[in-house]
Coordinates of C-alpha atoms and ligand atoms in Angstrom, one line a residue:
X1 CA -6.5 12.9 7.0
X2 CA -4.5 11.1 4.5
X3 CA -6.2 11.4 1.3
X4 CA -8.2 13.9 0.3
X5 CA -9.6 12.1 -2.1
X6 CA -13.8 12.6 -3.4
X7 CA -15.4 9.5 -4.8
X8 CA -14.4 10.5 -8.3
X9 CA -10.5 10.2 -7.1
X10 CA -11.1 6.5 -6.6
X11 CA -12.5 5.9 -9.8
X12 CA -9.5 7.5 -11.0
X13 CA -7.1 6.1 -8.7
X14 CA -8.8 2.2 -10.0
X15 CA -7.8 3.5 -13.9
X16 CA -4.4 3.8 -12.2
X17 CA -3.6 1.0 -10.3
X18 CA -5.2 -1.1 -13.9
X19 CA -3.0 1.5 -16.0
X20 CA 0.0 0.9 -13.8
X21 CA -0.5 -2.9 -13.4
X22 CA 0.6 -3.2 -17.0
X23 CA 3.7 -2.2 -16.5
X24 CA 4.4 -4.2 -13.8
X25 CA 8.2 -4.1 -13.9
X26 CA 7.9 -0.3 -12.9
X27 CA 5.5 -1.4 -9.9
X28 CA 6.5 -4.5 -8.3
X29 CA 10.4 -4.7 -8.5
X30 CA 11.3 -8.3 -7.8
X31 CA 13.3 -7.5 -4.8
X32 CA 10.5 -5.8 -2.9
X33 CA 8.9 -9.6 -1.6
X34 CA 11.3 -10.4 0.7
X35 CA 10.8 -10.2 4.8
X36 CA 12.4 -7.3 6.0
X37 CA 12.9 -5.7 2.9
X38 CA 13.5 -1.6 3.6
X39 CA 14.1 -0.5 0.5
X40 CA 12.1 2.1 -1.0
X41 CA 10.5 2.4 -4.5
X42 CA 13.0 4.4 -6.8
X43 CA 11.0 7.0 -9.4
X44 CA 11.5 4.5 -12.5
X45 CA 8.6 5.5 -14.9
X46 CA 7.5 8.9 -16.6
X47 CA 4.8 10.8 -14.0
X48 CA 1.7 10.1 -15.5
X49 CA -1.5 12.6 -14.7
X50 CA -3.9 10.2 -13.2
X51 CA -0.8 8.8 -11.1
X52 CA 0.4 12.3 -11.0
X53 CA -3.2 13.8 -9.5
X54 CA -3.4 10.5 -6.8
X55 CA -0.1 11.6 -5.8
X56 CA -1.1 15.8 -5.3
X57 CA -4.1 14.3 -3.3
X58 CA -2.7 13.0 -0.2
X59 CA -0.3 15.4 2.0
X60 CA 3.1 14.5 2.8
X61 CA 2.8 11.2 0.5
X62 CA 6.1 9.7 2.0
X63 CA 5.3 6.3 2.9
X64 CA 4.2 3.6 5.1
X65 CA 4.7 0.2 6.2
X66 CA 2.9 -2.8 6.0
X67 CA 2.6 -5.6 8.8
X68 CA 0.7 -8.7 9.7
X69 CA -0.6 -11.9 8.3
X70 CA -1.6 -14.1 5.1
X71 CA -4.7 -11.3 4.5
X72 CA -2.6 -8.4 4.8
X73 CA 0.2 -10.4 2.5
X74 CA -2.3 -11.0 0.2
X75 CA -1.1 -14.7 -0.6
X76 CA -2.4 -16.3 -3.9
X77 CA -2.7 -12.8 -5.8
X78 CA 0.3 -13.6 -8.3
X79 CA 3.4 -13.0 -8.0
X80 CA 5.8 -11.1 -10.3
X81 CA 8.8 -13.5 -10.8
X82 CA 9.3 -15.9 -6.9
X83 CA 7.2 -16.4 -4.9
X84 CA 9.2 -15.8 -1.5
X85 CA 8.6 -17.2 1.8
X86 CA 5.8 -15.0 3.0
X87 CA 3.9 -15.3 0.1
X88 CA 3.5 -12.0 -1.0
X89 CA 0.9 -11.4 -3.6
X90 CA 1.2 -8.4 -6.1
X91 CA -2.4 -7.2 -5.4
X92 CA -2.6 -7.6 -1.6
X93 CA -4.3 -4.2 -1.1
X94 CA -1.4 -2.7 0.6
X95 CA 0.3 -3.4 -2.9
X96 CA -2.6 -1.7 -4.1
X97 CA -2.3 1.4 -2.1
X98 CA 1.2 1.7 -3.0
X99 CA 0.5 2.0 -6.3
X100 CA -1.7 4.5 -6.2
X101 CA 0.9 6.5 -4.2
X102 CA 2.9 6.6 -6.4
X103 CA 7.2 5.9 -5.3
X104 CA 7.2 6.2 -1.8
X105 CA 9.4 4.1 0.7
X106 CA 7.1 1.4 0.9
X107 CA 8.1 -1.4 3.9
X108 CA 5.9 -4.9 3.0
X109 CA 6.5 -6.6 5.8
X110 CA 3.3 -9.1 5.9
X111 CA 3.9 -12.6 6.1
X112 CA 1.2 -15.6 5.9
X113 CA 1.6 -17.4 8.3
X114 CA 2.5 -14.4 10.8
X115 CA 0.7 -14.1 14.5
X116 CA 1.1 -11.5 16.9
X117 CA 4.2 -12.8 18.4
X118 CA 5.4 -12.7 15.0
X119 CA 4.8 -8.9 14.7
X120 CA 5.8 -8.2 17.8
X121 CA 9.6 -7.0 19.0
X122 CA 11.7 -10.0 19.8
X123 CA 9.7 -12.6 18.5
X124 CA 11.1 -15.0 15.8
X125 CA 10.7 -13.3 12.7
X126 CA 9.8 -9.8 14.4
X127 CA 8.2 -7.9 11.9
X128 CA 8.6 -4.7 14.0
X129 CA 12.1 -5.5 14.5
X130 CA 12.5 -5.8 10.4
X131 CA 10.7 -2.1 10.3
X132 CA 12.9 0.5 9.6
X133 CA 11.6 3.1 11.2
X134 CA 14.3 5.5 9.4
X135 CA 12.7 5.1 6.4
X136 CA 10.1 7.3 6.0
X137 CA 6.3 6.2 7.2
X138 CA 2.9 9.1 7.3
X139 CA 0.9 5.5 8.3
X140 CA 1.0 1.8 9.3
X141 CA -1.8 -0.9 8.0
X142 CA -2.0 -3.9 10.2
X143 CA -4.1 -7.3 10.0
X144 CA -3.7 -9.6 12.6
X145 CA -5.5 -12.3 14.9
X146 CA -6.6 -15.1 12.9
X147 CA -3.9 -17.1 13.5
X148 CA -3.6 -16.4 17.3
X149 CA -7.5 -17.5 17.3
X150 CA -6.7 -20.9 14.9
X151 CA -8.4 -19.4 11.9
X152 CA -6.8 -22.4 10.3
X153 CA -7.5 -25.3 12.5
X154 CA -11.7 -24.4 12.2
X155 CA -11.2 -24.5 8.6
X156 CA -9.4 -27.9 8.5
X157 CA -12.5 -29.6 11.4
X158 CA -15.2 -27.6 10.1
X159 CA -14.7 -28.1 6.2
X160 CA -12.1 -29.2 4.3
X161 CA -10.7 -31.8 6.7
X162 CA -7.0 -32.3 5.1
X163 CA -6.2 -34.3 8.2
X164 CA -8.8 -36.8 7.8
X165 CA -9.9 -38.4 10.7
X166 CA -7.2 -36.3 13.0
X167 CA -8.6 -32.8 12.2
X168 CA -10.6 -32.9 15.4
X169 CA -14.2 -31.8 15.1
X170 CA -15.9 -28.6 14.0
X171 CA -17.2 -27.8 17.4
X172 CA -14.0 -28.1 19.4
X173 CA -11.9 -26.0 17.2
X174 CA -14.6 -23.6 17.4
X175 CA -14.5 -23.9 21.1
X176 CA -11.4 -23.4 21.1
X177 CA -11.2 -19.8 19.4
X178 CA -13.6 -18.9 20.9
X179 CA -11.9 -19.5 24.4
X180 CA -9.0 -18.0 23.1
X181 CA -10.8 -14.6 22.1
X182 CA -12.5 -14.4 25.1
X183 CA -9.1 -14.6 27.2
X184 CA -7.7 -11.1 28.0
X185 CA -4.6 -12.9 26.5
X186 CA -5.6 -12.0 23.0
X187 CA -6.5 -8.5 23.9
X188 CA -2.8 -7.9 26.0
X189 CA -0.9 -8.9 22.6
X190 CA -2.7 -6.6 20.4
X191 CA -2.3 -4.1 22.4
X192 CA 1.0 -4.8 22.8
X193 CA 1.7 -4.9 19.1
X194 CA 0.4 -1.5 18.7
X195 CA 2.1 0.3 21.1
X196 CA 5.3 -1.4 19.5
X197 CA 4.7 -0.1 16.3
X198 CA 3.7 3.5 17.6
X199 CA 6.6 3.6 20.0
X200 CA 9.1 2.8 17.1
X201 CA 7.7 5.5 15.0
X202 CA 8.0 7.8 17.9
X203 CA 4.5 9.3 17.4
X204 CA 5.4 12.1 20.3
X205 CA 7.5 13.3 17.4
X206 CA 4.8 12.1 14.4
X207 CA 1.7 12.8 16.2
X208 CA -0.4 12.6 12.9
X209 CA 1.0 8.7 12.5
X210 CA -1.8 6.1 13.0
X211 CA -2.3 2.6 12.5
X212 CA -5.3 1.1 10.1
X213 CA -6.2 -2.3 11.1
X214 CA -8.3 -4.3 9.1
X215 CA -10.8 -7.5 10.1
X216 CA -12.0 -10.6 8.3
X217 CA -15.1 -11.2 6.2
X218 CA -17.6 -14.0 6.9
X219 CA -17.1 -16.5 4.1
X220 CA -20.9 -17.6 3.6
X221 CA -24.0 -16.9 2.8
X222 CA -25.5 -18.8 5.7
X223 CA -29.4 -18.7 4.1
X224 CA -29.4 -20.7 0.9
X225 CA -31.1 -24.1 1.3
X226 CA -28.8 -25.7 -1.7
X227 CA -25.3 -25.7 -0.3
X228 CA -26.4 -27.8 3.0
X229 CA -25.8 -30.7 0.5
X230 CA -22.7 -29.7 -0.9
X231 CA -19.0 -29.9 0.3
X232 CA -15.6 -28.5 0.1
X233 CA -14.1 -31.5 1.6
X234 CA -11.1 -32.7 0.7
X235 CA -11.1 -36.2 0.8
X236 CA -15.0 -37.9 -0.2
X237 CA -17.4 -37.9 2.3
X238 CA -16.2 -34.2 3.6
X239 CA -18.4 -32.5 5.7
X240 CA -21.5 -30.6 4.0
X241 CA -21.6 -27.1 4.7
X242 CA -25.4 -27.0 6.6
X243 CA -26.6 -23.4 7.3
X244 CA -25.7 -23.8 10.9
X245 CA -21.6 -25.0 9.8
X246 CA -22.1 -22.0 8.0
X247 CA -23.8 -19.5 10.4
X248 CA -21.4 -20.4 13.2
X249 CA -18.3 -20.0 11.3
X250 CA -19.7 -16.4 10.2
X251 CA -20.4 -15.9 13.9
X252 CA -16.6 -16.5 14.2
X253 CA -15.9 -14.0 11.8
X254 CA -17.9 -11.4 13.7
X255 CA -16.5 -12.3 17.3
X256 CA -13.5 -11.3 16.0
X257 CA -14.2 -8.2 14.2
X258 CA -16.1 -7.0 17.4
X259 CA -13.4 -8.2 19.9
X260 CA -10.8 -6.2 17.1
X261 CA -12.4 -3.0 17.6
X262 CA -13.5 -3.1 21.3
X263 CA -9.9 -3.6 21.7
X264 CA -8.6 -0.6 19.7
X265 CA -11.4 1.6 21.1
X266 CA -9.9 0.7 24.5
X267 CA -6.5 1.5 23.0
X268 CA -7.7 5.3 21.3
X269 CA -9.2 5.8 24.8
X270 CA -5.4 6.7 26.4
X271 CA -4.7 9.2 23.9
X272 CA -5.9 12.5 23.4
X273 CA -6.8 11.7 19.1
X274 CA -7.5 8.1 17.8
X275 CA -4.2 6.7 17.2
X276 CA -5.4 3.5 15.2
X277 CA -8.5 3.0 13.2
X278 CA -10.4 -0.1 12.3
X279 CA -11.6 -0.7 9.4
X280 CA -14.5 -3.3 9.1
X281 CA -14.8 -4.6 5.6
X282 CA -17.4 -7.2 6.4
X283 CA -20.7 -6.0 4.7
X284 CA -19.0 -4.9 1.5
X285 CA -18.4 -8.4 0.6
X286 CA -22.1 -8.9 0.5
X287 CA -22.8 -11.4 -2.0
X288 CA -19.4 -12.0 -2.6
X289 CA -19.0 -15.0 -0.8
X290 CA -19.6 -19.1 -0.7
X291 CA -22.9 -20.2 -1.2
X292 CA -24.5 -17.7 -2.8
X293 CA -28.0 -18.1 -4.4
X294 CA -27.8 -20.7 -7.6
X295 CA -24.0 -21.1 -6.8
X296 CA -23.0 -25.0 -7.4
X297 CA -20.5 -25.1 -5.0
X298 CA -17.4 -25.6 -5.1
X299 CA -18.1 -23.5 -8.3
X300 CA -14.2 -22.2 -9.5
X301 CA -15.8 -20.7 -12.8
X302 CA -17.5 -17.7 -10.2
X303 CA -15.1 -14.8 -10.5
X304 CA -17.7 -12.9 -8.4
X305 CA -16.8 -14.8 -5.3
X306 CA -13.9 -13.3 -3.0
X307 CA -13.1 -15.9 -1.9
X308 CA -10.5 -17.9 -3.1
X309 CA -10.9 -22.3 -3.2
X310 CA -8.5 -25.1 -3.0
X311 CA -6.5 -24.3 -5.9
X312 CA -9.0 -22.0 -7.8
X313 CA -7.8 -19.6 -9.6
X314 CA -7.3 -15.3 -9.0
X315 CA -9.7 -13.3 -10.4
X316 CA -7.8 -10.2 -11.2
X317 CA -9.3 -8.0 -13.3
X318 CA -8.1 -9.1 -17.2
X319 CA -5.0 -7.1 -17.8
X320 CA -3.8 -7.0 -14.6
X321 CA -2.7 -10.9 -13.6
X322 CA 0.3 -11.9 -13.1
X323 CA 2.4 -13.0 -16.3
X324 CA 3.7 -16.2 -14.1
X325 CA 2.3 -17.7 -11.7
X326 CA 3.7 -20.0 -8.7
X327 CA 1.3 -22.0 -7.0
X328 CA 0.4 -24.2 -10.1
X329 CA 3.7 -25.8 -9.9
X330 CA 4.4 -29.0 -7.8
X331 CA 6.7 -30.4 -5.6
X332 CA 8.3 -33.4 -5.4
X333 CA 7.0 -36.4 -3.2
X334 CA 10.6 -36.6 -1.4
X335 CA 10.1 -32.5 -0.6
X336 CA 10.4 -31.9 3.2
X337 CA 7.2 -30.6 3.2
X338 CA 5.0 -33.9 2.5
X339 CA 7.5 -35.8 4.5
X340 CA 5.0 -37.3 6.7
X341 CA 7.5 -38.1 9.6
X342 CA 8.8 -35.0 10.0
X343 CA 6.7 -32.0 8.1
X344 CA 4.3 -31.3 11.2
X345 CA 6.6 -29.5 13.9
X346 CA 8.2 -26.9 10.9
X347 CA 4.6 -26.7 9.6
X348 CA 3.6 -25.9 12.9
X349 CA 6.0 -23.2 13.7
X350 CA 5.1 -21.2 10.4
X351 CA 1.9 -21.4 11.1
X352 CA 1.5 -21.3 6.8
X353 CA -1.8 -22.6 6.2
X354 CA -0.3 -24.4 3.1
X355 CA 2.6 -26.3 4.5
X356 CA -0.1 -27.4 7.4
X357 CA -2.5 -28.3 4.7
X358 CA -0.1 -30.7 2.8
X359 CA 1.4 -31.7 5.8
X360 CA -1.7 -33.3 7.2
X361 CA -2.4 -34.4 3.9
X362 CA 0.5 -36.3 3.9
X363 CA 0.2 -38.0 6.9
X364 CA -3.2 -38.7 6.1
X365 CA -2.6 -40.3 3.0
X366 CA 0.6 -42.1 4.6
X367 CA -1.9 -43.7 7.2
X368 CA -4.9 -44.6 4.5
X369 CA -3.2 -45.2 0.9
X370 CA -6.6 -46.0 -0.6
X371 CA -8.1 -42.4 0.4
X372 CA -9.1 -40.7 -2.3
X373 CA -9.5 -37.2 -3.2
X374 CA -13.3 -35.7 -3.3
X375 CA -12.7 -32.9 -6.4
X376 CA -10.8 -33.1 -9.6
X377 CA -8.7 -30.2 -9.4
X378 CA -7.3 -31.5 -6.0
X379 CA -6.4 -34.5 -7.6
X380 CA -1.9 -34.8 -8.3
X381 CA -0.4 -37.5 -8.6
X382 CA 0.7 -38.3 -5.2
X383 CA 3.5 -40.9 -6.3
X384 CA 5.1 -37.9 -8.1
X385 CA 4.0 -35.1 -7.0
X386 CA 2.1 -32.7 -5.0
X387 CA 0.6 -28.6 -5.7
X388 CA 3.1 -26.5 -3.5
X389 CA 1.8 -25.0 -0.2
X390 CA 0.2 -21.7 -1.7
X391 CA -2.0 -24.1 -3.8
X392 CA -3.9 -24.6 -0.4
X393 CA -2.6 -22.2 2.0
X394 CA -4.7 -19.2 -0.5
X395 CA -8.2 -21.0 0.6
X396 CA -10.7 -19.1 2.1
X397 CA -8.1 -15.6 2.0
X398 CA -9.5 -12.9 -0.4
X399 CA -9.0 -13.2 -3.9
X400 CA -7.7 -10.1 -5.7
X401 CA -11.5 -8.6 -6.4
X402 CA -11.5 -8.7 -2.8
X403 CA -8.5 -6.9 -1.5
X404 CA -9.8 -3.8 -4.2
X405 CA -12.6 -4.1 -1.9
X406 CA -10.2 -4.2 1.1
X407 CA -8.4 -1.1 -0.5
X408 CA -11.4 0.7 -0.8
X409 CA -12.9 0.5 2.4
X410 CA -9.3 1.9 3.7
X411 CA -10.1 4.6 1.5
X412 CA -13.6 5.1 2.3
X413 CA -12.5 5.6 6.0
X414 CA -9.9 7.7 5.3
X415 CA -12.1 10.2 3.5
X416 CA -14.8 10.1 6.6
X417 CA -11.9 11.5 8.5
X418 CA -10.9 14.3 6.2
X419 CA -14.6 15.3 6.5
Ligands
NAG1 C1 0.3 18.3 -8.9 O1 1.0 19.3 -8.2 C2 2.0 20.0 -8.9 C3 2.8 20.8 -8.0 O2 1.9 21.5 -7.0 C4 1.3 20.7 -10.0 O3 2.2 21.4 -10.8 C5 0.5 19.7 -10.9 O4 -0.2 20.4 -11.9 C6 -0.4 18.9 -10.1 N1 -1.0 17.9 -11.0 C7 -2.2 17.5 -11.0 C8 -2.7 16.4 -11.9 O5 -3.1 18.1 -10.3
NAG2 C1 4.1 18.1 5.8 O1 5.5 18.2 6.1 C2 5.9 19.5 6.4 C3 7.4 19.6 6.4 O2 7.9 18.4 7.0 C4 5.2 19.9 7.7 O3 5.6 21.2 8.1 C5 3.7 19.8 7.6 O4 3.1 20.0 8.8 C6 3.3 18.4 7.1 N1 1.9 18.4 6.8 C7 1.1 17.5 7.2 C8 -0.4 17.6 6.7 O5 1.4 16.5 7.9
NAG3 C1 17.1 2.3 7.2 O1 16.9 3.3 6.3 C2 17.9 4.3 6.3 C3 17.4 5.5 5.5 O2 17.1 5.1 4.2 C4 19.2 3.7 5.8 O3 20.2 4.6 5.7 C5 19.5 2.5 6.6 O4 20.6 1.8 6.1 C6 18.4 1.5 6.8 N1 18.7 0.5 7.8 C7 18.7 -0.8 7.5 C8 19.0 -1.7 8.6 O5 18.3 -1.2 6.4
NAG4 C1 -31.8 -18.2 -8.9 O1 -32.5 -19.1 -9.8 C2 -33.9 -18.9 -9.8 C3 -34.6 -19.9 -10.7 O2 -33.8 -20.2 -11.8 C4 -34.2 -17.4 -10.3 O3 -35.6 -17.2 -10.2 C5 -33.5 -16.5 -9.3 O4 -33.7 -15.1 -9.8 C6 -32.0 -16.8 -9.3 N1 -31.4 -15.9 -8.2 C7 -30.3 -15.3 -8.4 C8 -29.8 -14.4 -7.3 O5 -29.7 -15.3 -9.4
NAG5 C1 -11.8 -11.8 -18.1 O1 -12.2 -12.1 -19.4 C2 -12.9 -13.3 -19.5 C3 -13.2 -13.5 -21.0 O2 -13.7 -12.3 -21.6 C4 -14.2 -13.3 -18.7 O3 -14.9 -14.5 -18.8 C5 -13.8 -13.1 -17.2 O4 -15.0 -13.0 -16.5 C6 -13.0 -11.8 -17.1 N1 -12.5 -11.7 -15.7 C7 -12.7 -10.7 -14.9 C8 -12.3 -10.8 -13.5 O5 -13.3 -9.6 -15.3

């Protein structure tokens, strides 16, 4: 429906993006990473034919819009001069598909951090409210839920612990998504969200508009024997990741996926042609995740994992990183945001998985001065200074490898349609 693009195209279109990455001023124009920005891509660089032939292969290539959370954002993926609020990364995958389409009015709305009352009209932050729905817009691509089912709060009991003692245990927070996904509340917001976004695009009068929403990936491989003795814990004596820490947050993962797409199935069921597809992007990370076979983890020399760690670098492909990036730079201990009196409640209302992270770092550290750090590259110098909050908030979102996956299996599904 949107691209119609053969196999070969993507290979191309890859070339592209790579090609085009080099010239990053012409791509990611500095003023583009803000929320709410409605400003479309101007025509800055010479057509070239590979961009050129991208662009003849999709119909009506006007432009689309962007919303959701930290996955859609694509935090920790560099960033091309600030890093802003919503930590926008240059190869979050709707980055990536902008590229390839060469200038088009291009709304990046994603913000870590983000749930559905976030996307939604008339929350704080609305991102539908921010959409400009004058601005041209063939599609939308949404990722949301993880942070409505406290994505973050069974990665703090279950395995890195930043809160010490007070991150609660692995089964409760478990328990506790899990009740959440199973409420129809969960199902009422998404559903919800999507008709906001279709309504403000009007689709009576766009009927070929749909929405492409993505899921999550499991982050394990739940079979290797070696990882049950090995730990991503924060502080020493973090929890090990056994095969059944590691199988039940994967079961997570898939609850949600399956709960994602029983809800837009019910949603494509009142209209006459699938308004919203979902894309699953699950098995193509096969191999590509923690604890794979022989892995040491936490290994942060494994470019092949998709994942990113606690500080661990992007693996965009060599040409294409960033020339600066953010999150290696540190704050300072008198920052707001290790201020262990009063960092929780703003923490809390961002829902950043980062300003959480050093938040309940903070206060753990506040309440236990002798607690030490379990890996080297965690370690700062807490007197001074600490790694600012994308340093932590990136864990466990996909690395830049990963949203080409992401981008990819958007394509892939596309194509199916065309037929
Ligand atoms: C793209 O389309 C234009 C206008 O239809 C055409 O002149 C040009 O040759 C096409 N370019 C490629 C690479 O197919
Ligand atoms: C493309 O836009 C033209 C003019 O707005 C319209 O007539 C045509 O139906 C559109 N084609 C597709 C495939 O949406
Ligand atoms: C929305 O986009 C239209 C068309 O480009 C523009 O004229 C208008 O100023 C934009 N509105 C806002 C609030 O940015
Ligand atoms: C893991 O290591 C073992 C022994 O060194 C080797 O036989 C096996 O092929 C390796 N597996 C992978 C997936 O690399
Ligand atoms: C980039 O190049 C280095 C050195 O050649 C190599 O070790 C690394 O794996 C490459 N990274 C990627 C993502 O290809």
């Amino acid at each position: 429906m949107y691209a119609s693009a053969t196999f070969s195209v993507v290979a191309f279109a890859c070339l592209a993006v790579t090609l085009l990455f080099e010239q990053q001023a012409v791509i990611i124009p500095e003023n583009q990473h803000t929320l709410g920005n409605t400003g479309s891509r101007q025509e800055t660089s010479a057509s070239s034919p590979l961009r050129e032939f991208w662009h003849n292969g999709s119909r009506n290539n006007t432009g689309f819009v962007a919303f959701g959370d930290s996955y859609s954002a694509g935090i920790g993926t560099g960033v091309d001069g600030k890093e802003d609020d919503c930590r926008q990364g240059i190869h979050a995958h709707a980055q990536l598909i902008a590229a390839d389409r060469g200038p088009t009015a291009f709304q990046f709305l994603s913000c870590t951090g983000a749930t559905t009352a976030n996307v939604m009209a008339g929350g704080e932050n609305s991102q539908i409210d921010s959409f400009n729905a004058s601005l041209p817009a063939d599609f939308a691509l949404l990722s949301v839920g993880g942070n409505d089912l406290g994505f973050f709060d069974v990665m703090n009991a279950c395995v890195f612990r930043f809160y010490n003692f007070y991150s609660g245990t692995c089964e409760a927070a478990i328990a506790h998504s899990r009740a959440n996904l199973e409420s129809d509340e969960f199902e009422i917001r998404l559903r919800i969200v999507i008709m906001e976004i279709l309504d403000k695009i009007r689709w009576e009068k766009k009927p070929r508009f749909t929405i492409t929403m993505t899921g999550y990936a499991r982050f394990f491989n739940e079979l290797t024997d070696g990882c049950d003795d090995m730990s991503f814990g924060i502080w020493w004596y973090g929890p090990k990741l056994t095969k059944k820490l590691r199988s039940d947050m994967n079961a997570l993962v898939l609850t949600v996926n399956a709960k994602l797409h029983k809800t837009i199935n019910a949603i494509n069921a009142d209209f006459t042609e699938d308004k919203v597809l979902f894309v699953d992007y699950d098995n193509a990370f096969e191999g590509h995740r923690f604890c794979e076979p022989n892995v040491t983890e936490p290994d942060y020399g494994r470019a092949d994992t998709w994942f990113f760690l606690v500080g661990g670098q992007d693996n965009a492909r060599n040409g294409t990183q960033s020339r600066r990036l953010s999150d290696i730079k540190t704050l300072s201990p008198t920052s707001p945001l290790v201020d262990p009196s009063s960092c929780l409640e703003p923490a809390r209302r961002t829902g950043d998985w980062g300003m959480l992270a050093l938040c309940y770092m903070a206060i753990a550290k506040h309440h236990d001065p002798t607690l030490r750090f379990a890996h080297e590259n965690i370690v700062v110098d807490l007197s001074s200074r600490w790694y600012v909050p994308t340093y932590y908030g990136k864990t466990f979102h996909p690395r830049s490898l990963g949203h080409e996956t992401i981008r990819d299996q958007i394509y892939k599904k596309w194509r199916a349609l065309d037929g």
